[in-house]
Short mmCIF file of C-alpha atoms and ligand atoms in Angstrom, two decimals:
data_model
loop_
_atom_site.label_atom_id
_atom_site.label_comp_id
_atom_site.label_asym_id
_atom_site.label_seq_id
_atom_site.Cartn_x
_atom_site.Cartn_y
_atom_site.Cartn_z
CA UNK K 224 143.20 51.05 97.75
CA UNK K 225 146.57 48.14 97.60
CA UNK K 226 149.56 48.41 95.82
CA UNK K 227 148.25 45.84 93.87
CA UNK K 228 144.86 47.73 92.73
CA UNK K 229 147.08 50.79 92.00
CA UNK K 230 149.58 48.56 89.63
CA UNK K 231 146.22 47.15 87.84
CA UNK K 232 144.63 50.70 87.16
CA UNK K 233 148.18 51.79 85.57
CA UNK K 234 148.68 49.31 83.49
CA UNK K 235 145.11 50.05 82.01
CA UNK K 236 145.87 53.75 81.66
CA UNK K 237 148.96 52.88 80.24
CA UNK K 238 146.78 51.12 77.54
CA UNK K 239 144.50 53.81 76.91
CA UNK K 240 147.06 56.60 76.67
CA UNK K 241 149.30 53.88 74.36
CA UNK K 242 146.45 53.67 72.12
CA UNK K 243 144.74 56.85 72.44
CA UNK K 244 145.49 58.10 68.67
CA UNK K 245 145.30 54.78 67.16
CA UNK K 246 141.61 54.30 68.50
CA UNK K 247 140.41 58.07 67.81
CA UNK K 248 141.70 57.80 63.99
CA UNK K 249 139.38 54.84 63.62
CA UNK K 250 136.99 55.87 60.54
CA UNK K 251 134.17 53.55 62.53
CA UNK K 252 134.85 55.45 65.94
CA UNK K 253 131.07 56.45 67.39
CA UNK K 254 130.14 60.02 67.60
CA UNK K 255 127.25 59.77 70.22
CA UNK K 256 127.64 56.53 71.77
CA UNK K 257 129.49 55.58 74.97
CA UNK K 258 132.38 53.07 73.89
CA UNK K 259 135.83 51.21 75.36
CA UNK K 260 138.53 54.42 75.53
CA UNK K 261 140.59 51.37 74.58
CA UNK K 262 139.92 47.07 74.20
CA UNK K 263 136.69 45.67 74.92
CA UNK K 264 133.31 46.60 76.22
CA UNK K 265 130.38 44.60 76.71
CA UNK K 266 127.76 44.77 79.56
CA UNK K 267 126.01 48.01 81.07
CA UNK K 268 126.53 48.01 84.52
CA UNK K 269 125.67 49.58 88.05
CA UNK K 270 123.30 52.43 86.52
CA UNK K 271 122.18 55.17 88.48
CA UNK K 272 121.48 58.89 89.43
CA UNK K 273 123.18 59.33 92.28
CA UNK K 274 123.41 62.75 93.98
CA UNK K 275 122.02 64.29 90.53
CA UNK K 276 124.43 62.57 88.40
CA UNK K 277 123.91 59.87 86.11
CA UNK K 278 126.49 56.76 86.06
CA UNK K 279 127.14 54.49 83.79
CA UNK K 280 129.58 51.55 84.38
CA UNK K 281 130.66 49.18 82.21
CA UNK K 282 132.52 45.55 81.27
CA UNK K 283 135.53 46.18 80.48
CA UNK K 284 138.67 44.67 79.24
CA UNK K 285 141.48 47.55 78.43
CA UNK K 286 144.23 45.04 77.86
CA UNK K 287 142.88 43.13 74.49
CA UNK K 288 139.76 43.33 72.02
CA UNK K 289 138.81 39.85 73.78
CA UNK K 290 136.96 38.93 76.80
CA UNK K 291 139.34 38.05 79.73
CA UNK K 292 139.51 39.85 83.38
CA UNK K 293 136.67 42.56 83.52
CA UNK K 294 136.86 45.75 84.90
CA UNK K 295 134.69 48.26 85.68
CA UNK K 296 135.19 51.45 83.66
CA UNK K 297 133.12 54.56 84.66
CA UNK K 298 131.21 57.59 82.60
CA UNK K 299 129.68 60.02 84.49
CA UNK K 300 126.86 62.66 83.03
CA UNK K 301 124.47 65.21 84.29
CA UNK K 302 122.59 65.68 80.91
CA UNK K 303 122.97 61.85 79.59
CA UNK K 304 124.50 63.51 76.49
CA UNK K 305 127.85 64.75 76.87
CA UNK K 306 130.11 62.59 79.40
CA UNK K 307 132.93 62.59 81.46
CA UNK K 308 135.55 59.68 81.58
CA UNK K 309 135.41 59.14 85.25
CA UNK K 310 138.63 56.72 86.69
CA UNK K 311 138.10 52.48 86.72
CA UNK K 312 135.69 51.92 89.51
CA UNK K 313 136.74 48.21 90.14
CA UNK K 314 139.52 46.18 89.07
CA UNK K 315 140.11 42.34 89.46
CA UNK K 316 142.60 42.20 92.35
CA UNK K 317 141.29 40.23 95.19
CA UNK K 318 141.07 36.46 95.50
CA UNK K 319 137.03 36.12 94.81
CA UNK K 320 137.39 38.09 91.62
CA UNK K 321 140.49 37.05 90.44
CA UNK K 322 139.55 36.65 86.77
CA UNK K 323 137.06 39.45 86.95
CA UNK K 324 134.80 41.98 88.34
CA UNK K 325 131.89 40.87 86.27
CA UNK K 326 128.44 42.63 85.78
CA UNK K 327 126.10 44.02 88.34
CA UNK K 328 123.92 46.96 89.73
CA UNK K 329 124.11 49.67 91.76
CA UNK K 330 121.79 51.17 94.80
CA UNK K 331 121.80 54.27 96.88
CA UNK K 332 121.20 53.82 100.59
CA UNK K 333 121.91 56.51 103.10
CA UNK K 334 123.92 58.83 100.68
CA UNK K 335 126.12 56.40 100.01
CA UNK K 336 126.40 54.27 96.29
CA UNK K 337 126.44 50.05 96.64
CA UNK K 338 128.03 48.24 93.51
CA UNK K 339 126.96 44.65 93.31
CA UNK K 340 129.18 42.85 91.21
CA UNK K 341 129.93 39.42 90.39
CA UNK K 342 133.52 38.09 91.57
CA UNK K 343 134.92 36.00 89.06
CA UNK K 344 137.04 32.90 89.70
CA UNK K 345 138.51 30.35 87.22
CA UNK K 346 140.92 27.55 88.94
CA UNK K 347 143.78 25.95 87.34
CA UNK K 348 141.79 22.65 87.14
CA UNK K 349 138.98 24.27 84.76
CA UNK K 350 136.73 24.84 87.79
CA UNK K 351 134.83 27.72 88.37
CA UNK K 352 134.18 29.70 91.51
CA UNK K 353 131.48 32.71 91.84
CA UNK K 354 130.79 35.42 94.63
CA UNK K 355 128.17 38.07 94.30
CA UNK K 356 130.46 41.28 95.87
CA UNK K 357 129.80 44.71 97.13
CA UNK K 358 131.54 48.06 96.84
CA UNK K 359 130.56 50.94 98.69
CA UNK K 360 131.32 54.61 97.82
CA UNK K 361 130.00 57.95 99.14
CA UNK K 362 131.54 60.21 96.32
CA UNK K 363 130.18 58.08 93.31
CA UNK K 364 133.81 57.79 92.29
CA UNK K 365 135.94 55.95 94.44
CA UNK K 366 134.87 52.24 95.90
CA UNK K 367 135.92 50.62 98.68
CA UNK K 368 135.42 46.67 98.55
CA UNK K 369 133.68 44.74 101.07
CA UNK K 370 134.10 41.22 99.43
CA UNK K 371 131.58 38.28 99.10
CA UNK K 372 127.95 39.42 100.36
CA UNK K 373 126.31 36.17 98.71
CA UNK K 374 127.86 32.55 98.20
CA UNK K 375 127.08 30.13 95.58
CA UNK K 376 123.35 28.26 97.03
CA UNK K 377 122.53 24.73 96.55
CA UNK K 378 121.19 23.76 93.45
CA UNK K 379 123.30 25.79 90.91
CA UNK K 380 126.35 25.29 89.81
CA UNK K 381 129.45 28.39 89.35
CA UNK K 382 127.40 30.13 86.33
CA UNK K 383 125.80 32.38 88.85
CA UNK K 384 126.23 35.88 87.95
CA UNK K 385 124.72 39.56 87.71
CA UNK K 386 122.82 40.44 90.70
CA UNK K 387 120.42 43.42 90.18
CA UNK K 388 119.47 44.92 93.48
CA UNK K 389 115.88 47.20 94.15
CA UNK K 390 114.01 47.63 96.75
CA UNK K 391 110.58 46.99 97.78
CA UNK K 392 108.31 47.65 100.60
CA UNK K 393 111.14 48.41 103.10
CA UNK K 394 113.20 45.52 101.89
CA UNK K 395 115.93 44.99 99.25
CA UNK K 396 115.89 42.25 96.47
CA UNK K 397 118.70 40.94 94.21
CA UNK K 398 117.69 39.11 91.34
CA UNK K 399 120.99 36.68 89.98
CA UNK K 400 121.24 35.01 86.92
CA UNK K 401 122.13 31.26 87.37
CA UNK K 402 122.39 27.68 85.63
CA UNK K 403 121.04 24.71 87.67
CA UNK K 404 122.74 21.62 87.85
CA UNK K 405 120.86 20.05 84.98
CA UNK K 406 121.85 22.99 82.79
CA UNK K 407 118.53 24.71 82.96
CA UNK K 408 118.73 28.74 83.07
CA UNK K 409 117.07 30.42 86.19
CA UNK K 410 116.51 34.00 87.60
CA UNK K 411 116.65 33.48 91.51
CA UNK K 412 115.50 35.95 94.05
CA UNK K 413 117.07 36.92 97.00
CA UNK K 414 116.23 39.55 99.81
CA UNK K 415 118.42 41.46 102.99
CA UNK K 416 117.40 44.05 105.02
CA UNK K 417 120.95 45.70 105.39
CA UNK K 418 122.44 45.17 101.80
CA UNK K 419 125.30 43.03 103.48
CA UNK K 420 123.07 39.78 104.78
CA UNK K 421 121.08 38.10 101.95
CA UNK K 422 118.74 35.01 101.93
CA UNK K 423 117.05 33.26 99.33
CA UNK K 424 113.60 33.88 98.67
CA UNK K 425 112.91 31.17 95.94
CA UNK K 426 113.37 30.49 92.41
CA UNK K 427 111.51 33.39 90.60
CA UNK K 428 111.29 31.99 87.03
CA UNK K 429 113.51 29.98 84.51
CA UNK K 430 113.69 27.29 82.22
CA UNK K 431 110.71 24.54 83.05
CA UNK K 432 109.47 26.74 85.83
CA UNK K 433 106.13 28.42 86.43
CA UNK K 434 104.59 27.13 82.88
CA UNK K 435 107.70 28.12 81.02
CA UNK K 436 108.81 24.98 78.74
CA UNK K 437 112.64 24.16 77.86
CA UNK K 438 114.18 27.58 77.75
CA UNK K 439 117.72 27.66 77.85
CA UNK K 440 120.94 26.83 79.39
CA UNK K 441 121.79 29.63 81.18
CA UNK K 442 119.96 32.97 81.84
CA UNK K 443 122.05 36.09 82.31
CA UNK K 444 121.88 39.64 83.44
CA UNK K 445 118.33 39.52 84.90
CA UNK K 446 116.34 42.96 85.92
CA UNK K 447 113.05 43.34 87.60
CA UNK K 448 111.30 46.51 86.62
CA UNK K 449 107.82 47.97 87.73
CA UNK K 450 105.49 49.16 85.43
CA UNK K 451 102.45 50.22 85.45
CA UNK K 452 101.57 48.02 88.15
CA UNK K 453 102.49 45.26 86.78
CA UNK K 454 106.39 43.14 86.96
CA UNK K 455 108.51 42.91 83.59
CA UNK K 456 111.47 40.62 84.01
CA UNK K 457 114.53 41.27 81.50
CA UNK K 458 116.84 38.84 80.89
CA UNK K 459 119.25 37.44 78.24
CA UNK K 460 118.71 33.73 78.01
CA UNK K 461 121.48 31.36 76.19
CA UNK K 462 120.61 28.36 74.60
CA UNK K 463 117.25 29.19 72.46
CA UNK K 464 116.93 27.79 68.93
CA UNK K 465 115.95 29.97 66.26
CA UNK K 466 112.03 29.41 65.62
CA UNK K 467 110.41 30.76 62.70
CA UNK K 468 111.59 34.63 62.77
CA UNK K 469 112.88 34.36 66.40
CA UNK K 470 115.78 33.86 67.94
CA UNK K 471 118.65 34.04 65.36
CA UNK K 472 121.51 35.70 67.11
CA UNK K 473 123.82 33.38 69.48
CA UNK K 474 121.99 34.85 72.60
CA UNK K 475 118.69 36.69 73.14
CA UNK K 476 117.50 39.75 75.07
CA UNK K 477 113.54 39.80 75.87
CA UNK K 478 111.25 40.14 78.41
CA UNK K 479 108.28 38.26 80.60
CA UNK K 480 105.28 40.68 81.95
CA UNK K 481 103.86 38.89 85.21
CA UNK K 482 103.19 39.36 88.97
CA UNK K 483 105.85 38.69 91.37
CA UNK K 484 104.55 37.13 94.54
CA UNK K 485 107.59 38.88 97.08
CA UNK K 486 106.87 36.22 99.46
CA UNK K 487 107.74 32.82 97.76
CA UNK K 488 109.70 35.04 95.26
CA UNK K 489 107.31 33.28 92.46
CA UNK K 490 107.17 35.09 89.14
CA UNK K 491 103.94 34.40 87.18
CA UNK K 492 104.66 35.55 84.02
CA UNK K 493 103.20 35.61 80.26
CA UNK K 494 105.56 34.77 76.86
CA UNK K 495 108.98 35.82 76.37
CA UNK K 496 109.54 38.87 73.97
CA UNK K 497 112.38 39.75 72.27
CA UNK K 498 113.29 43.54 73.17
CA UNK K 499 115.22 44.09 69.87
CA UNK K 500 114.79 42.67 66.39
CA UNK K 501 118.48 43.59 64.96
CA UNK K 502 121.69 41.90 64.98
CA UNK K 503 123.57 43.55 68.18
CA UNK K 504 121.87 43.57 71.24
CA UNK K 505 122.50 41.98 74.57
CA UNK K 506 122.34 42.35 78.45
CA UNK K 507 120.36 45.36 79.16
CA UNK K 508 119.79 46.95 82.16
CA UNK K 509 117.58 49.68 83.38
CA UNK K 510 117.46 52.54 86.14
CA UNK K 511 115.06 54.54 87.32
CA UNK K 512 115.84 58.28 86.96
CA UNK K 513 115.12 61.17 89.49
CA UNK K 514 112.10 62.23 86.74
CA UNK K 515 110.40 58.79 87.25
CA UNK K 516 111.64 57.57 84.30
CA UNK K 517 112.89 53.89 83.35
CA UNK K 518 115.81 54.21 81.37
CA UNK K 519 117.62 51.53 79.53
CA UNK K 520 120.75 50.67 78.02
CA UNK K 521 122.23 47.81 76.11
CA UNK K 522 125.32 46.48 75.22
CA UNK K 523 125.21 47.16 71.08
CA UNK K 524 127.21 43.72 70.53
CA UNK K 525 126.96 39.99 71.44
CA UNK K 526 129.55 37.61 71.54
CA UNK K 527 129.90 35.36 68.94
CA UNK K 528 131.55 33.84 66.24
CA UNK K 529 131.61 37.22 64.31
CA UNK K 530 133.23 39.35 66.94
CA UNK K 531 136.59 38.94 66.07
CA UNK K 532 135.90 40.11 62.49
CA UNK K 533 135.23 43.29 63.38
CA UNK K 534 137.48 45.85 61.36
CA UNK K 535 137.70 48.25 64.70
CA UNK K 536 140.18 45.73 66.13
CA UNK K 537 142.95 46.50 64.45
CA UNK K 538 142.63 49.91 65.67
CA UNK K 539 142.48 48.28 69.63
CA UNK K 540 138.96 48.67 70.49
CA UNK K 541 135.36 46.83 70.18
CA UNK K 542 132.00 47.51 70.75
CA UNK K 543 129.77 50.11 72.38
CA UNK K 544 126.60 50.68 74.40
CA UNK K 545 123.41 51.33 72.97
CA UNK K 546 121.93 54.58 72.98
CA UNK K 547 119.67 55.34 76.33
CA UNK K 548 116.18 54.43 75.69
CA UNK K 549 113.05 55.34 77.83
CA UNK K 550 111.14 51.79 78.52
CA UNK K 551 107.40 51.95 79.06
CA UNK K 552 104.67 49.32 79.18
CA UNK K 553 101.99 49.75 76.76
CA UNK K 554 99.48 47.11 77.17
CA UNK K 555 101.81 43.74 77.48
CA UNK K 556 104.49 45.22 75.28
CA UNK K 557 107.58 47.17 75.98
CA UNK K 558 107.96 50.18 74.11
CA UNK K 559 112.07 51.49 73.85
CA UNK K 560 112.03 55.54 72.66
CA UNK K 561 115.76 57.36 72.97
CA UNK K 562 115.65 59.48 75.48
CA UNK K 563 114.32 63.04 74.82
CA UNK K 564 117.78 64.74 75.90
CA UNK K 565 119.39 63.24 72.79
CA UNK K 566 117.30 65.99 70.36
CA UNK K 567 120.15 68.53 71.89
CA UNK K 568 122.68 66.69 69.48
CA UNK K 569 120.48 67.99 66.32
CA UNK K 570 121.50 70.36 64.11
CA UNK K 571 120.96 71.39 60.29
CA UNK K 572 117.30 70.33 60.05
CA UNK K 573 116.02 69.33 56.30
CA UNK K 574 112.52 68.80 56.02
CA UNK K 575 110.51 67.26 53.01
CA UNK K 576 106.93 66.90 53.47
CA UNK K 577 104.68 64.72 51.76
CA UNK K 578 107.08 62.61 49.83
CA UNK K 579 106.00 60.06 47.44
CA UNK K 580 108.36 57.27 46.37
CA UNK K 581 106.61 55.35 43.79
CA UNK K 582 108.82 52.22 42.53
CA UNK K 583 112.62 53.22 41.53
CA UNK K 584 115.04 54.24 43.94
CA UNK K 585 115.20 58.03 44.80
CA UNK K 586 117.61 60.13 46.92
CA UNK K 587 116.02 63.08 48.51
CA UNK K 588 117.78 66.69 48.53
CA UNK K 589 119.83 67.21 51.18
CA UNK K 590 118.96 63.63 53.36
CA UNK K 591 122.52 62.09 53.62
CA UNK K 592 125.75 62.19 55.66
CA UNK K 593 126.55 60.53 59.02
CA UNK K 594 126.32 60.82 62.16
CA UNK K 595 122.20 61.57 61.69
CA UNK K 596 118.91 61.12 62.77
CA UNK K 597 115.83 60.50 60.22
CA UNK K 598 112.42 61.26 61.51
CA UNK K 599 109.74 59.37 58.94
CA UNK K 600 106.21 60.41 60.23
CA UNK K 601 102.72 59.95 58.86
CA UNK K 602 104.32 57.09 57.02
CA UNK K 603 101.82 55.01 54.72
CA UNK K 604 102.78 52.43 52.98
CA UNK K 605 101.11 50.79 49.35
CA UNK K 606 101.15 47.61 47.94
CA UNK K 607 104.47 45.81 48.28
CA UNK K 608 107.76 46.82 49.73
CA UNK K 609 109.13 50.11 50.63
CA UNK K 610 112.72 50.21 51.35
CA UNK K 611 115.34 52.63 53.09
CA UNK K 612 118.85 52.05 52.08
CA UNK K 613 121.54 53.34 54.31
CA UNK K 614 124.84 53.74 53.18
CA UNK K 615 124.71 51.28 50.80
CA UNK K 616 125.35 48.92 53.48
CA UNK K 617 121.95 48.27 55.37
CA UNK K 618 118.23 47.82 53.68
CA UNK K 619 115.50 48.44 56.36
CA UNK K 620 112.78 47.44 54.65
CA UNK K 621 108.58 46.95 55.16
CA UNK K 622 106.44 44.76 53.26
CA UNK K 623 102.81 45.55 53.68
CA UNK K 624 101.53 42.50 52.34
CA UNK K 625 103.42 40.23 54.53
CA UNK K 626 103.20 42.80 57.06
CA UNK K 627 106.91 42.00 58.11
CA UNK K 628 109.66 44.52 59.11
CA UNK K 629 113.18 43.50 58.14
CA UNK K 630 116.84 44.46 58.46
CA UNK K 631 119.57 43.22 56.13
CA UNK K 632 123.12 44.09 56.28
CA UNK K 633 126.47 42.51 55.18
CA UNK K 634 127.60 39.85 57.61
CA UNK K 635 131.30 41.08 58.81
CA UNK K 636 132.94 37.72 58.77
CA UNK K 637 131.57 36.09 55.53
CA UNK K 638 130.50 39.66 53.62
CA UNK K 639 127.28 37.34 52.37
CA UNK K 640 124.06 39.41 53.23
CA UNK K 641 122.08 38.67 56.59
CA UNK K 642 118.78 39.61 57.76
CA UNK K 643 116.45 39.79 60.85
CA UNK K 644 112.84 39.94 60.59
CA UNK K 645 109.44 40.86 62.68
CA UNK K 646 105.81 40.48 62.75
CA UNK K 647 104.52 44.07 62.34
CA UNK K 648 100.95 44.77 61.04
CA UNK K 649 101.54 48.83 60.24
CA UNK K 650 103.70 50.73 60.12
CA UNK K 651 103.29 54.95 60.61
CA UNK K 652 106.34 55.96 61.96
CA UNK K 653 110.59 55.41 62.01
CA UNK K 654 113.08 57.31 63.69
CA UNK K 655 116.82 55.95 62.58
CA UNK K 656 119.80 56.97 64.54
CA UNK K 657 123.12 56.08 62.62
CA UNK K 658 126.40 56.56 63.90
CA UNK K 659 129.74 56.11 61.93
CA UNK K 660 129.34 52.37 62.59
CA UNK K 661 126.03 51.84 64.07
CA UNK K 662 122.24 52.19 63.31
CA UNK K 663 119.42 51.95 65.84
CA UNK K 664 116.12 52.02 64.26
CA UNK K 665 112.72 53.22 66.49
CA UNK K 666 109.27 51.54 64.64
CA UNK K 667 106.05 53.04 65.64
CA UNK K 668 107.41 55.35 68.34
CA UNK K 669 108.86 52.26 70.04
CA UNK K 670 106.69 49.52 69.67
CA UNK K 671 109.75 47.46 67.54
CA UNK K 672 113.80 48.33 67.30
CA UNK K 673 116.32 47.26 65.53
CA UNK K 674 119.77 47.42 66.64
CA UNK K 675 122.89 46.80 64.45
CA UNK K 676 126.44 47.53 63.80
CA UNK K 677 127.85 47.74 60.27
CA UNK K 678 130.57 49.08 58.46
CA UNK K 679 129.54 50.79 55.42
CA UNK K 680 132.60 52.40 52.95
CA UNK K 681 133.32 55.41 55.52
CA UNK K 682 132.74 58.23 52.22
CA UNK K 683 129.79 56.29 51.45
CA UNK K 684 126.98 58.67 53.05
CA UNK K 685 123.98 57.79 50.63
CA UNK K 686 120.37 57.47 51.63
CA UNK K 687 117.80 56.47 49.31
CA UNK K 688 114.18 55.39 49.33
CA UNK K 689 112.10 52.56 46.99
CA UNK K 690 108.71 50.57 46.63
CA UNK K 691 105.51 52.62 47.22
CA UNK K 692 105.02 54.85 50.05
CA UNK K 693 104.00 58.37 51.18
CA UNK K 694 105.68 60.44 54.34
CA UNK K 695 106.97 63.24 55.96
CA UNK K 696 110.58 63.72 56.39
CA UNK K 697 113.04 65.44 59.05
CA UNK K 698 116.85 64.98 58.88
CA UNK K 699 119.13 66.31 61.30
CA UNK K 700 123.06 65.71 61.29
CA UNK K 701 124.03 64.84 65.09
CA UNK K 702 126.68 66.63 66.87
CA UNK K 703 129.48 64.40 68.46
CA UNK K 704 129.33 63.95 71.89
CA UNK K 705 131.73 65.76 74.61
CA UNK K 706 133.80 63.22 76.83
CA UNK K 707 135.51 65.27 79.38
CA UNK K 708 138.19 64.04 81.92
CA UNK K 709 141.23 62.33 82.13
CA UNK K 710 141.84 58.51 83.99
CA UNK K 711 143.74 59.44 86.72
C1 LIG M 1072 126.84 39.26 79.75
C2 LIG M 1072 127.95 38.28 80.68
C3 LIG M 1072 127.68 38.28 81.96
C4 LIG M 1072 129.04 38.44 83.05
C5 LIG M 1072 129.70 39.19 81.64
C6 LIG M 1072 131.22 39.27 81.79
O1 LIG M 1072 127.30 39.69 78.49
O2 LIG M 1072 128.22 37.26 79.94
O3 LIG M 1072 126.76 37.45 81.99
O4 LIG M 1072 128.33 38.76 83.89
O5 LIG M 1072 128.78 39.13 80.74
O6 LIG M 1072 131.86 39.97 81.31
#
């Protein structure tokens, strides 16, 4: 490690120590989600199970609750529930990453852990440079930088980033998010036999490619996953215009199901489907664990004009990762369910069988609090709407006549209500995770998901039901996760 790097890391640790008490005193600090120790967190990076240990890296600005020259923060775990805060994995110290070690991914080869990430450079004259870089580790904790392994290819401008690497048929592949010179978003495929030398295979998918119409000016964080003999391309396109109930957040994250031709890099695919119907979900990444599960984390946030109105900023931190989710393909649809390990956090179970809600608002004995998990099974919704109001701040609602699900919350900046709606032909099951300032709702065993931050009055722990429905309900309080370790 160079003296410069030691200095950069030390400055970040000083911030953690300086604001530790302030950050942890925040009533909106989450109990069972991964957050930055201080400052701003965005994308999950480098997800992997390496030598049996789970690693979650993340985009981190330790110095402010705004975006800046990103570090890679690092958590590890042996059970996907409790975590260890590890030393900083990457600090932006070299010429090729001066303005940030941007997003990327991890693979294991011959017992070594390889991190691929984007070196981001912003020049004084306003131009940008981008380098796809490599760092290698033999213990999963300390990384040696190898520098750029892929330069910007012809046809693209410097919005070229977020390498995701995987192996197929004895070769390595890398997909990179890109913007063409005429400002179209694309996912570009590269291949390598040794992880150091990369050559272009082709333009995998993008705005105006493979039968897709105009579909955004930049594609961020592509990820190709293999499920049920098909390929699923996750991507976060920027520049989609709202259409009906779709695309109302500033940026979207979703997927295409299709088939990749590894010889020419062409990905033939169906329509784009949003992965999440809520307000705060972006830049998801997956990995396959030793149990063979495809596990996804997303950033429970989004860069938009409301970001700087989040109340946690006054306590020197902002944003969090989602819960880890198991991803499956059922037909052509991606389902997401919370990892079964999270059941270890359950305590104080309360059950109500055959609850009938008939019109007016009701509360159920013992069903309130936060952090908690609510599971509604065998749901049958009668005529009209069925509503669940969470802490008088968020309302989940199913309209059986319109066959629509929606989530309403208060906009953090304007203080006005805002709503996200999706089509849902029937409602049979709802699993709701409430943390101190977040909600994740898994509908019909993961057919649709709503992810959102919300900021209710900290002492309002009420939950109420309204409309016409019958269901069985189980509620658990959820334990706070343990975060061990220091940063040195
Ligand atoms: C997505 C993103 C990535 C980039 C990173 C920078 O949120 O913009 O494209 O690598 O964040 O923090």
